[in-house]
C-alpha cells in the first residue's frame, strides 16, 4: 500500500481531470466514498490515465446504514472497477462496532471484490470487538490525525496490532496551516506547513491522504521525500496535541 494518497472529499469540480493529473504527477493511491460523489469521476480519471490496474491503490468505503457487501458492489459499479484495494467501514454504526457490516466486508474480500478491508473513525474498543467476533484484523484505521489532534494510545495500539493508521484531514482542512510553531519548523527546512504535516505522518509510519484541487497543491504535497524532520522537531510537533478536530469537538476515536 502506498503511504501517500489523494483525498477526494469535495473534489467534485472536474474530478476526472484532477485524478488524471494526480496520477500523471505520481500519486498512486486515491481515497473516496460513495457520499463524496467522486467515484464516477475517479473511474474516468483512472481510465484516461491509462495506468494498469496493479499500478494504483483504490480506497473506498461503505456506509453504516447499508449492507456492506451490496455497498461494495455499488462502489465498484460507480468506479467501473472489478475490485478495490481497500474497503473501509466509513464509521461505526450508532451503539455498536458493526459486526454484521464487518462480516459483509470479510465476504467481499473472500469473493475477490477487495484485497484488503479496514475501518474508519473506530475507537480501540470497537476494533477489538470486531476482531473478537471474527478473528479478522482490519488492515487500516482511517482517522482524523494531525499534530493538533492525535492519540499516542491509538498509535501504540495500531502498531501492536499491525494496523496502519491512515490520516484523514492531514492538512487540518487548511485551518491550522498558519500556526506559528508549525510555520516556524517549516521555514527551517524551506518547506511549507502542509509538507511538514505530511512528513510528520510518513516519518511515524502513518499514511496520509491530503486532498488538493489546485495543481500547485497537488505537486507540493508529493514533494515530501527529499527532507527529514529532526527528532526535536518531531517531538515539538507531537507536543501540539490538543484533541483538536476540524470536523467536530474532538477526533471521533478519542
Ligand atoms: N473517513 C472519513 O470519515 C474522512 C473524513 C474526512 C476526510 N476524509 C478523507 O481525507 C481526505 C483529506 O481530508 P480533507 O479533504 O478533509 O482535508 P485536508 O486534506 O486536510 O485539507 C484539504 C484542504 O487543504 C488545501 N490544501 C491542499 N494542499 C495544500 C497545500 N500544499 N497548501 C495549502 N493548502 C493546501 C486544499 O485546497 P485545494 O483543494 O484548493 O487545493 C483543501 O482546502 C478527504 O478528501 C477524504 O478523502 C475521510
PDB file of C-alpha atoms and ligand atoms in Angstrom:
ATOM      1  CA  UNK A   1       0.000   0.000   0.000  1.00  0.00           C
ATOM      2  CA  UNK A   2       1.425   3.409  -0.915  1.00  0.00           C
ATOM      3  CA  UNK A   3       1.745   5.614   2.180  1.00  0.00           C
ATOM      4  CA  UNK A   4       0.692   8.859   0.471  1.00  0.00           C
ATOM      5  CA  UNK A   5      -2.542   9.257  -1.440  1.00  0.00           C
ATOM      6  CA  UNK A   6      -5.051  11.761  -2.730  1.00  0.00           C
ATOM      7  CA  UNK A   7      -8.204  12.545  -0.741  1.00  0.00           C
ATOM      8  CA  UNK A   8     -11.238  13.369  -2.844  1.00  0.00           C
ATOM      9  CA  UNK A   9     -13.912  14.672  -0.473  1.00  0.00           C
ATOM     10  CA  UNK A  10     -15.278  17.863  -2.083  1.00  0.00           C
ATOM     11  CA  UNK A  11     -13.177  17.271  -5.167  1.00  0.00           C
ATOM     12  CA  UNK A  12     -16.360  17.495  -7.152  1.00  0.00           C
ATOM     13  CA  UNK A  13     -15.201  20.137  -9.617  1.00  0.00           C
ATOM     14  CA  UNK A  14     -13.857  18.200 -12.586  1.00  0.00           C
ATOM     15  CA  UNK A  15     -12.894  15.142 -10.567  1.00  0.00           C
ATOM     16  CA  UNK A  16     -11.800  13.158 -13.620  1.00  0.00           C
ATOM     17  CA  UNK A  17      -9.301  15.786 -14.776  1.00  0.00           C
ATOM     18  CA  UNK A  18      -7.840  16.226 -11.277  1.00  0.00           C
ATOM     19  CA  UNK A  19      -7.459  12.487 -10.751  1.00  0.00           C
ATOM     20  CA  UNK A  20      -5.898  12.027 -14.170  1.00  0.00           C
ATOM     21  CA  UNK A  21      -3.467  14.857 -13.377  1.00  0.00           C
ATOM     22  CA  UNK A  22      -2.690  13.422  -9.932  1.00  0.00           C
ATOM     23  CA  UNK A  23      -1.903  10.001 -11.380  1.00  0.00           C
ATOM     24  CA  UNK A  24       0.272  11.640 -14.030  1.00  0.00           C
ATOM     25  CA  UNK A  25       2.161  13.539 -11.309  1.00  0.00           C
ATOM     26  CA  UNK A  26       2.831  10.295  -9.426  1.00  0.00           C
ATOM     27  CA  UNK A  27       0.010   9.732  -6.934  1.00  0.00           C
ATOM     28  CA  UNK A  28      -0.635   6.009  -6.649  1.00  0.00           C
ATOM     29  CA  UNK A  29      -3.402   5.896  -4.030  1.00  0.00           C
ATOM     30  CA  UNK A  30      -6.849   7.513  -4.234  1.00  0.00           C
ATOM     31  CA  UNK A  31      -9.332   7.701  -1.350  1.00  0.00           C
ATOM     32  CA  UNK A  32     -13.058   8.063  -1.896  1.00  0.00           C
ATOM     33  CA  UNK A  33     -16.502   7.122  -0.532  1.00  0.00           C
ATOM     34  CA  UNK A  34     -19.964   6.952  -2.033  1.00  0.00           C
ATOM     35  CA  UNK A  35     -21.083  10.130  -0.281  1.00  0.00           C
ATOM     36  CA  UNK A  36     -18.200  12.169  -1.770  1.00  0.00           C
ATOM     37  CA  UNK A  37     -19.904  11.670  -5.149  1.00  0.00           C
ATOM     38  CA  UNK A  38     -16.484  11.395  -6.780  1.00  0.00           C
ATOM     39  CA  UNK A  39     -16.461   7.692  -7.647  1.00  0.00           C
ATOM     40  CA  UNK A  40     -17.628   8.014 -11.286  1.00  0.00           C
ATOM     41  CA  UNK A  41     -15.124  10.834 -11.918  1.00  0.00           C
ATOM     42  CA  UNK A  42     -12.320   8.814 -10.332  1.00  0.00           C
ATOM     43  CA  UNK A  43     -13.142   5.887 -12.590  1.00  0.00           C
ATOM     44  CA  UNK A  44     -12.985   8.209 -15.578  1.00  0.00           C
ATOM     45  CA  UNK A  45      -9.697   9.783 -14.437  1.00  0.00           C
ATOM     46  CA  UNK A  46      -8.142   6.342 -13.987  1.00  0.00           C
ATOM     47  CA  UNK A  47      -9.258   5.271 -17.455  1.00  0.00           C
ATOM     48  CA  UNK A  48      -7.848   8.438 -19.005  1.00  0.00           C
ATOM     49  CA  UNK A  49      -4.524   7.931 -17.182  1.00  0.00           C
ATOM     50  CA  UNK A  50      -4.011   4.613 -18.972  1.00  0.00           C
ATOM     51  CA  UNK A  51      -2.463   3.103 -15.824  1.00  0.00           C
ATOM     52  CA  UNK A  52      -2.597  -0.660 -15.401  1.00  0.00           C
ATOM     53  CA  UNK A  53      -4.809  -1.877 -12.569  1.00  0.00           C
ATOM     54  CA  UNK A  54      -1.903  -3.100 -10.447  1.00  0.00           C
ATOM     55  CA  UNK A  55      -0.268   0.342 -10.601  1.00  0.00           C
ATOM     56  CA  UNK A  56      -2.726   2.199  -8.354  1.00  0.00           C
ATOM     57  CA  UNK A  57      -4.350   1.539  -4.973  1.00  0.00           C
ATOM     58  CA  UNK A  58      -8.008   2.445  -4.627  1.00  0.00           C
ATOM     59  CA  UNK A  59      -9.562   3.026  -1.206  1.00  0.00           C
ATOM     60  CA  UNK A  60     -13.317   3.383  -0.791  1.00  0.00           C
ATOM     61  CA  UNK A  61     -15.947   2.887   1.894  1.00  0.00           C
ATOM     62  CA  UNK A  62     -19.365   1.556   2.758  1.00  0.00           C
ATOM     63  CA  UNK A  63     -21.805   3.422   4.963  1.00  0.00           C
ATOM     64  CA  UNK A  64     -23.002   2.327   8.396  1.00  0.00           C
ATOM     65  CA  UNK A  65     -26.654   2.087   7.342  1.00  0.00           C
ATOM     66  CA  UNK A  66     -26.290  -0.230   4.369  1.00  0.00           C
ATOM     67  CA  UNK A  67     -25.469  -3.832   3.584  1.00  0.00           C
ATOM     68  CA  UNK A  68     -21.656  -3.843   3.355  1.00  0.00           C
ATOM     69  CA  UNK A  69     -21.449  -6.446   0.615  1.00  0.00           C
ATOM     70  CA  UNK A  70     -24.024  -4.702  -1.589  1.00  0.00           C
ATOM     71  CA  UNK A  71     -22.396  -1.340  -0.841  1.00  0.00           C
ATOM     72  CA  UNK A  72     -19.094  -2.744  -2.070  1.00  0.00           C
ATOM     73  CA  UNK A  73     -20.691  -3.936  -5.306  1.00  0.00           C
ATOM     74  CA  UNK A  74     -22.319  -0.492  -5.778  1.00  0.00           C
ATOM     75  CA  UNK A  75     -18.971   1.303  -5.205  1.00  0.00           C
ATOM     76  CA  UNK A  76     -17.230  -0.897  -7.757  1.00  0.00           C
ATOM     77  CA  UNK A  77     -20.001  -0.243 -10.273  1.00  0.00           C
ATOM     78  CA  UNK A  78     -19.651   3.539  -9.769  1.00  0.00           C
ATOM     79  CA  UNK A  79     -15.873   3.304 -10.100  1.00  0.00           C
ATOM     80  CA  UNK A  80     -16.115   0.902 -13.024  1.00  0.00           C
ATOM     81  CA  UNK A  81     -13.536  -1.382 -11.396  1.00  0.00           C
ATOM     82  CA  UNK A  82     -13.719  -5.108 -10.753  1.00  0.00           C
ATOM     83  CA  UNK A  83     -12.063  -4.836  -7.345  1.00  0.00           C
ATOM     84  CA  UNK A  84     -10.983  -2.273  -4.760  1.00  0.00           C
ATOM     85  CA  UNK A  85      -7.667  -2.435  -2.924  1.00  0.00           C
ATOM     86  CA  UNK A  86      -9.083  -1.363   0.428  1.00  0.00           C
ATOM     87  CA  UNK A  87     -12.728  -1.261   1.512  1.00  0.00           C
ATOM     88  CA  UNK A  88     -13.430   0.559   4.776  1.00  0.00           C
ATOM     89  CA  UNK A  89     -16.399   0.750   7.115  1.00  0.00           C
ATOM     90  CA  UNK A  90     -16.828   4.542   6.964  1.00  0.00           C
ATOM     91  CA  UNK A  91     -17.835   4.837  10.613  1.00  0.00           C
ATOM     92  CA  UNK A  92     -19.178   2.564  13.355  1.00  0.00           C
ATOM     93  CA  UNK A  93     -22.971   2.343  13.454  1.00  0.00           C
ATOM     94  CA  UNK A  94     -24.736   4.012  16.403  1.00  0.00           C
ATOM     95  CA  UNK A  95     -24.352   1.988  19.596  1.00  0.00           C
ATOM     96  CA  UNK A  96     -22.023  -0.729  18.322  1.00  0.00           C
ATOM     97  CA  UNK A  97     -18.981  -1.767  16.343  1.00  0.00           C
ATOM     98  CA  UNK A  98     -20.867  -3.109  13.315  1.00  0.00           C
ATOM     99  CA  UNK A  99     -20.094  -6.835  13.434  1.00  0.00           C
ATOM    100  CA  UNK A 100     -22.564  -7.527  10.646  1.00  0.00           C
ATOM    101  CA  UNK A 101     -21.012  -4.832   8.459  1.00  0.00           C
ATOM    102  CA  UNK A 102     -17.584  -6.303   9.124  1.00  0.00           C
ATOM    103  CA  UNK A 103     -18.823  -9.788   8.198  1.00  0.00           C
ATOM    104  CA  UNK A 104     -20.090  -8.307   4.905  1.00  0.00           C
ATOM    105  CA  UNK A 105     -16.662  -6.850   4.116  1.00  0.00           C
ATOM    106  CA  UNK A 106     -14.970 -10.144   5.003  1.00  0.00           C
ATOM    107  CA  UNK A 107     -17.255 -11.860   2.484  1.00  0.00           C
ATOM    108  CA  UNK A 108     -16.455  -9.179  -0.129  1.00  0.00           C
ATOM    109  CA  UNK A 109     -12.755  -9.868   0.419  1.00  0.00           C
ATOM    110  CA  UNK A 110     -13.242 -13.643   0.159  1.00  0.00           C
ATOM    111  CA  UNK A 111     -15.088 -13.102  -3.130  1.00  0.00           C
ATOM    112  CA  UNK A 112     -12.225 -11.026  -4.547  1.00  0.00           C
ATOM    113  CA  UNK A 113     -14.092  -7.707  -4.546  1.00  0.00           C
ATOM    114  CA  UNK A 114     -11.312  -6.112  -2.479  1.00  0.00           C
ATOM    115  CA  UNK A 115      -7.791  -7.047  -1.477  1.00  0.00           C
ATOM    116  CA  UNK A 116      -7.818  -5.505   1.996  1.00  0.00           C
ATOM    117  CA  UNK A 117     -10.512  -4.417   4.443  1.00  0.00           C
ATOM    118  CA  UNK A 118     -10.397  -1.890   7.239  1.00  0.00           C
ATOM    119  CA  UNK A 119     -12.271   0.632   9.336  1.00  0.00           C
ATOM    120  CA  UNK A 120     -12.551   4.385   9.715  1.00  0.00           C
ATOM    121  CA  UNK A 121     -13.374   6.531  12.741  1.00  0.00           C
ATOM    122  CA  UNK A 122     -13.094   3.490  15.044  1.00  0.00           C
ATOM    123  CA  UNK A 123     -12.116   3.552  18.704  1.00  0.00           C
ATOM    124  CA  UNK A 124      -9.769   0.862  20.075  1.00  0.00           C
ATOM    125  CA  UNK A 125     -12.603  -0.997  21.885  1.00  0.00           C
ATOM    126  CA  UNK A 126     -14.674  -1.085  18.699  1.00  0.00           C
ATOM    127  CA  UNK A 127     -11.796  -2.560  16.700  1.00  0.00           C
ATOM    128  CA  UNK A 128     -11.263  -5.175  19.407  1.00  0.00           C
ATOM    129  CA  UNK A 129     -14.955  -6.076  19.249  1.00  0.00           C
ATOM    130  CA  UNK A 130     -14.698  -6.768  15.510  1.00  0.00           C
ATOM    131  CA  UNK A 131     -11.560  -8.867  15.982  1.00  0.00           C
ATOM    132  CA  UNK A 132     -13.127 -10.833  18.866  1.00  0.00           C
ATOM    133  CA  UNK A 133     -16.200 -11.587  16.778  1.00  0.00           C
ATOM    134  CA  UNK A 134     -14.439 -12.650  13.576  1.00  0.00           C
ATOM    135  CA  UNK A 135     -10.685 -13.071  14.100  1.00  0.00           C
ATOM    136  CA  UNK A 136     -10.159 -10.657  11.202  1.00  0.00           C
ATOM    137  CA  UNK A 137      -7.848  -7.716  11.987  1.00  0.00           C
ATOM    138  CA  UNK A 138      -8.513  -4.532   9.969  1.00  0.00           C
ATOM    139  CA  UNK A 139      -5.617  -3.532   7.696  1.00  0.00           C
ATOM    140  CA  UNK A 140      -6.207   0.176   8.318  1.00  0.00           C
ATOM    141  CA  UNK A 141      -7.952   2.573  10.688  1.00  0.00           C
ATOM    142  CA  UNK A 142      -8.537   5.807   8.752  1.00  0.00           C
ATOM    143  CA  UNK A 143      -8.947   8.619  11.283  1.00  0.00           C
ATOM    144  CA  UNK A 144      -8.539  12.370  11.626  1.00  0.00           C
ATOM    145  CA  UNK A 145      -4.878  12.816  12.513  1.00  0.00           C
ATOM    146  CA  UNK A 146      -2.729  15.933  12.784  1.00  0.00           C
ATOM    147  CA  UNK A 147      -0.226  17.200  15.359  1.00  0.00           C
ATOM    148  CA  UNK A 148      -3.133  19.224  16.808  1.00  0.00           C
ATOM    149  CA  UNK A 149      -5.277  16.130  17.276  1.00  0.00           C
ATOM    150  CA  UNK A 150      -3.787  12.632  17.561  1.00  0.00           C
ATOM    151  CA  UNK A 151      -3.554   9.862  20.149  1.00  0.00           C
ATOM    152  CA  UNK A 152      -0.432   8.063  21.428  1.00  0.00           C
ATOM    153  CA  UNK A 153      -2.684   5.244  22.718  1.00  0.00           C
ATOM    154  CA  UNK A 154      -4.172   4.711  19.260  1.00  0.00           C
ATOM    155  CA  UNK A 155      -0.741   4.815  17.610  1.00  0.00           C
ATOM    156  CA  UNK A 156       0.700   2.257  20.075  1.00  0.00           C
ATOM    157  CA  UNK A 157      -2.347   0.021  19.764  1.00  0.00           C
ATOM    158  CA  UNK A 158      -2.263   0.054  15.958  1.00  0.00           C
ATOM    159  CA  UNK A 159       1.472  -0.653  15.928  1.00  0.00           C
ATOM    160  CA  UNK A 160       0.967  -3.660  18.209  1.00  0.00           C
ATOM    161  CA  UNK A 161      -1.876  -4.982  16.077  1.00  0.00           C
ATOM    162  CA  UNK A 162      -0.024  -4.139  12.839  1.00  0.00           C
ATOM    163  CA  UNK A 163      -2.877  -1.885  11.736  1.00  0.00           C
ATOM    164  CA  UNK A 164      -1.893   1.058   9.523  1.00  0.00           C
ATOM    165  CA  UNK A 165      -3.107   4.418  10.809  1.00  0.00           C
ATOM    166  CA  UNK A 166      -4.260   6.435   7.814  1.00  0.00           C
ATOM    167  CA  UNK A 167      -4.512  10.161   8.488  1.00  0.00           C
ATOM    168  CA  UNK A 168      -7.527  11.948   7.078  1.00  0.00           C
ATOM    169  CA  UNK A 169      -7.795  15.735   7.008  1.00  0.00           C
ATOM    170  CA  UNK A 170      -3.981  15.626   7.474  1.00  0.00           C
ATOM    171  CA  UNK A 171      -3.689  19.284   6.422  1.00  0.00           C
ATOM    172  CA  UNK A 172      -6.220  20.385   9.081  1.00  0.00           C
ATOM    173  CA  UNK A 173      -8.551  21.238   6.172  1.00  0.00           C
ATOM    174  CA  UNK A 174      -6.193  24.242   5.800  1.00  0.00           C
ATOM    175  CA  UNK A 175      -7.384  25.674   9.146  1.00  0.00           C
ATOM    176  CA  UNK A 176      -4.107  25.481  11.111  1.00  0.00           C
ATOM    177  CA  UNK A 177      -1.503  25.980   8.378  1.00  0.00           C
ATOM    178  CA  UNK A 178      -0.584  29.397   9.778  1.00  0.00           C
ATOM    179  CA  UNK A 179       0.114  28.062  13.281  1.00  0.00           C
ATOM    180  CA  UNK A 180       3.294  29.811  14.475  1.00  0.00           C
ATOM    181  CA  UNK A 181       5.145  26.703  15.701  1.00  0.00           C
ATOM    182  CA  UNK A 182       4.287  24.703  12.593  1.00  0.00           C
ATOM    183  CA  UNK A 183       5.236  27.557  10.277  1.00  0.00           C
ATOM    184  CA  UNK A 184       8.486  28.073  12.217  1.00  0.00           C
ATOM    185  CA  UNK A 185       9.519  24.441  11.763  1.00  0.00           C
ATOM    186  CA  UNK A 186       8.569  24.531   8.075  1.00  0.00           C
ATOM    187  CA  UNK A 187      10.736  27.600   7.463  1.00  0.00           C
ATOM    188  CA  UNK A 188      13.788  25.811   8.932  1.00  0.00           C
ATOM    189  CA  UNK A 189      13.539  23.250   6.119  1.00  0.00           C
ATOM    190  CA  UNK A 190      12.461  25.640   3.386  1.00  0.00           C
ATOM    191  CA  UNK A 191       9.245  23.633   3.186  1.00  0.00           C
ATOM    192  CA  UNK A 192       5.590  24.577   3.537  1.00  0.00           C
ATOM    193  CA  UNK A 193       3.499  23.832   6.643  1.00  0.00           C
ATOM    194  CA  UNK A 194       1.452  21.379   4.531  1.00  0.00           C
ATOM    195  CA  UNK A 195       4.602  19.469   3.576  1.00  0.00           C
ATOM    196  CA  UNK A 196       5.691  19.297   7.230  1.00  0.00           C
ATOM    197  CA  UNK A 197       2.278  17.919   8.249  1.00  0.00           C
ATOM    198  CA  UNK A 198       2.523  15.177   5.624  1.00  0.00           C
ATOM    199  CA  UNK A 199       6.131  14.396   6.509  1.00  0.00           C
ATOM    200  CA  UNK A 200       5.294  14.180  10.243  1.00  0.00           C
ATOM    201  CA  UNK A 201       2.895  11.372   9.380  1.00  0.00           C
ATOM    202  CA  UNK A 202       5.152   9.469   6.997  1.00  0.00           C
ATOM    203  CA  UNK A 203       8.067   9.511   9.446  1.00  0.00           C
ATOM    204  CA  UNK A 204       5.909   7.756  12.034  1.00  0.00           C
ATOM    205  CA  UNK A 205       4.674   5.116   9.606  1.00  0.00           C
ATOM    206  CA  UNK A 206       1.290   6.825   9.285  1.00  0.00           C
ATOM    207  CA  UNK A 207      -0.285   7.001   5.848  1.00  0.00           C
ATOM    208  CA  UNK A 208      -1.729  10.357   4.715  1.00  0.00           C
ATOM    209  CA  UNK A 209      -4.378  11.281   2.152  1.00  0.00           C
ATOM    210  CA  UNK A 210      -4.302  15.071   1.677  1.00  0.00           C
ATOM    211  CA  UNK A 211      -6.955  16.455  -0.641  1.00  0.00           C
ATOM    212  CA  UNK A 212      -5.962  19.043  -3.236  1.00  0.00           C
ATOM    213  CA  UNK A 213      -7.817  20.543  -6.110  1.00  0.00           C
ATOM    214  CA  UNK A 214      -5.203  23.107  -7.118  1.00  0.00           C
ATOM    215  CA  UNK A 215      -2.383  21.875  -9.287  1.00  0.00           C
ATOM    216  CA  UNK A 216       0.304  23.633  -7.217  1.00  0.00           C
ATOM    217  CA  UNK A 217      -1.062  21.936  -4.097  1.00  0.00           C
ATOM    218  CA  UNK A 218      -1.103  18.540  -5.825  1.00  0.00           C
ATOM    219  CA  UNK A 219       2.553  18.950  -6.754  1.00  0.00           C
ATOM    220  CA  UNK A 220       3.655  20.411  -3.423  1.00  0.00           C
ATOM    221  CA  UNK A 221       2.092  17.586  -1.421  1.00  0.00           C
ATOM    222  CA  UNK A 222       4.148  14.999  -3.295  1.00  0.00           C
ATOM    223  CA  UNK A 223       7.424  16.790  -2.572  1.00  0.00           C
ATOM    224  CA  UNK A 224       7.880  15.313   0.882  1.00  0.00           C
ATOM    225  CA  UNK A 225      10.511  12.673   0.245  1.00  0.00           C
ATOM    226  CA  UNK A 226      13.539  14.958  -0.018  1.00  0.00           C
ATOM    227  CA  UNK A 227      13.803  16.054   3.612  1.00  0.00           C
ATOM    228  CA  UNK A 228      13.665  14.529   7.070  1.00  0.00           C
ATOM    229  CA  UNK A 229      12.329  16.174  10.207  1.00  0.00           C
ATOM    230  CA  UNK A 230      14.810  16.048  13.091  1.00  0.00           C
ATOM    231  CA  UNK A 231      13.751  14.223  16.277  1.00  0.00           C
ATOM    232  CA  UNK A 232      13.483  17.532  18.133  1.00  0.00           C
ATOM    233  CA  UNK A 233      11.043  18.867  15.541  1.00  0.00           C
ATOM    234  CA  UNK A 234       9.062  15.622  15.562  1.00  0.00           C
ATOM    235  CA  UNK A 235       8.767  15.952  19.341  1.00  0.00           C
ATOM    236  CA  UNK A 236       7.696  19.590  19.085  1.00  0.00           C
ATOM    237  CA  UNK A 237       5.011  18.616  16.591  1.00  0.00           C
ATOM    238  CA  UNK A 238       3.877  15.686  18.759  1.00  0.00           C
ATOM    239  CA  UNK A 239       3.527  18.159  21.618  1.00  0.00           C
ATOM    240  CA  UNK A 240       0.989  20.312  19.768  1.00  0.00           C
ATOM    241  CA  UNK A 241      -1.831  17.843  20.518  1.00  0.00           C
ATOM    242  CA  UNK A 242      -4.914  19.462  21.998  1.00  0.00           C
ATOM    243  CA  UNK A 243      -7.510  16.879  20.777  1.00  0.00           C
ATOM    244  CA  UNK A 244      -8.339  19.409  18.072  1.00  0.00           C
ATOM    245  CA  UNK A 245     -10.590  18.459  15.179  1.00  0.00           C
ATOM    246  CA  UNK A 246     -11.555  20.318  12.028  1.00  0.00           C
ATOM    247  CA  UNK A 247     -14.825  18.412  11.903  1.00  0.00           C
ATOM    248  CA  UNK A 248     -16.163  18.182  15.440  1.00  0.00           C
ATOM    249  CA  UNK A 249     -15.392  18.968  19.057  1.00  0.00           C
ATOM    250  CA  UNK A 250     -12.663  16.241  19.031  1.00  0.00           C
ATOM    251  CA  UNK A 251     -11.458  13.463  16.708  1.00  0.00           C
ATOM    252  CA  UNK A 252     -14.094  10.684  16.680  1.00  0.00           C
ATOM    253  CA  UNK A 253     -11.786   7.945  18.033  1.00  0.00           C
ATOM    254  CA  UNK A 254     -10.795   9.867  21.190  1.00  0.00           C
TER     255      UNK A 254
HETATM  256  N1  LIG B   1     -13.037   8.639   6.680  1.00  0.00           N
HETATM  257  C1  LIG B   1     -13.575   9.806   6.953  1.00  0.00           C
HETATM  258  O1  LIG B   1     -14.539   9.926   7.734  1.00  0.00           O
HETATM  259  C2  LIG B   1     -12.989  11.036   6.320  1.00  0.00           C
HETATM  260  C3  LIG B   1     -13.334  12.306   6.807  1.00  0.00           C
HETATM  261  C4  LIG B   1     -12.734  13.418   6.217  1.00  0.00           C
HETATM  262  C5  LIG B   1     -11.832  13.256   5.183  1.00  0.00           C
HETATM  263  N2  LIG B   1     -11.545  12.007   4.704  1.00  0.00           N
HETATM  264  C6  LIG B   1     -10.599  11.816   3.565  1.00  0.00           C
HETATM  265  O2  LIG B   1      -9.402  12.532   3.828  1.00  0.00           O
HETATM  266  C7  LIG B   1      -9.147  13.423   2.745  1.00  0.00           C
HETATM  267  C8  LIG B   1      -8.374  14.639   3.193  1.00  0.00           C
HETATM  268  O3  LIG B   1      -9.061  15.358   4.181  1.00  0.00           O
HETATM  269  P1  LIG B   1      -9.841  16.738   3.901  1.00  0.00           P
HETATM  270  O4  LIG B   1     -10.233  16.823   2.490  1.00  0.00           O
HETATM  271  O5  LIG B   1     -10.893  16.813   4.950  1.00  0.00           O
HETATM  272  O6  LIG B   1      -8.800  17.862   4.264  1.00  0.00           O
HETATM  273  P2  LIG B   1      -7.216  18.154   4.098  1.00  0.00           P
HETATM  274  O7  LIG B   1      -6.617  17.211   3.149  1.00  0.00           O
HETATM  275  O8  LIG B   1      -6.663  18.257   5.467  1.00  0.00           O
HETATM  276  O9  LIG B   1      -7.237  19.635   3.517  1.00  0.00           O
HETATM  277  C9  LIG B   1      -7.716  19.949   2.246  1.00  0.00           C
HETATM  278  C10 LIG B   1      -7.606  21.457   2.084  1.00  0.00           C
HETATM  279  O10 LIG B   1      -6.237  21.836   2.111  1.00  0.00           O
HETATM  280  C11 LIG B   1      -5.928  22.579   0.938  1.00  0.00           C
HETATM  281  N3  LIG B   1      -4.552  22.244   0.536  1.00  0.00           N
HETATM  282  C12 LIG B   1      -4.121  21.119  -0.080  1.00  0.00           C
HETATM  283  N4  LIG B   1      -2.787  21.142  -0.257  1.00  0.00           N
HETATM  284  C13 LIG B   1      -2.360  22.329   0.250  1.00  0.00           C
HETATM  285  C14 LIG B   1      -1.092  22.938   0.329  1.00  0.00           C
HETATM  286  N5  LIG B   1       0.012  22.326  -0.109  1.00  0.00           N
HETATM  287  N6  LIG B   1      -1.016  24.183   0.895  1.00  0.00           N
HETATM  288  C15 LIG B   1      -2.131  24.810   1.348  1.00  0.00           C
HETATM  289  N7  LIG B   1      -3.369  24.274   1.306  1.00  0.00           N
HETATM  290  C16 LIG B   1      -3.481  23.039   0.748  1.00  0.00           C
HETATM  291  C17 LIG B   1      -6.933  22.153  -0.100  1.00  0.00           C
HETATM  292  O11 LIG B   1      -7.090  23.175  -1.063  1.00  0.00           O
HETATM  293  P3  LIG B   1      -7.418  22.880  -2.629  1.00  0.00           P
HETATM  294  O12 LIG B   1      -8.385  21.749  -2.672  1.00  0.00           O
HETATM  295  O13 LIG B   1      -7.992  24.174  -3.092  1.00  0.00           O
HETATM  296  O14 LIG B   1      -6.134  22.556  -3.338  1.00  0.00           O
HETATM  297  C18 LIG B   1      -8.179  21.974   0.763  1.00  0.00           C
HETATM  298  O15 LIG B   1      -8.788  23.215   1.044  1.00  0.00           O
HETATM  299  C19 LIG B   1     -10.557  13.721   2.225  1.00  0.00           C
HETATM  300  O16 LIG B   1     -10.541  14.372   0.967  1.00  0.00           O
HETATM  301  C20 LIG B   1     -11.149  12.349   2.241  1.00  0.00           C
HETATM  302  O17 LIG B   1     -10.658  11.599   1.138  1.00  0.00           O
HETATM  303  C21 LIG B   1     -12.079  10.894   5.280  1.00  0.00           C
END
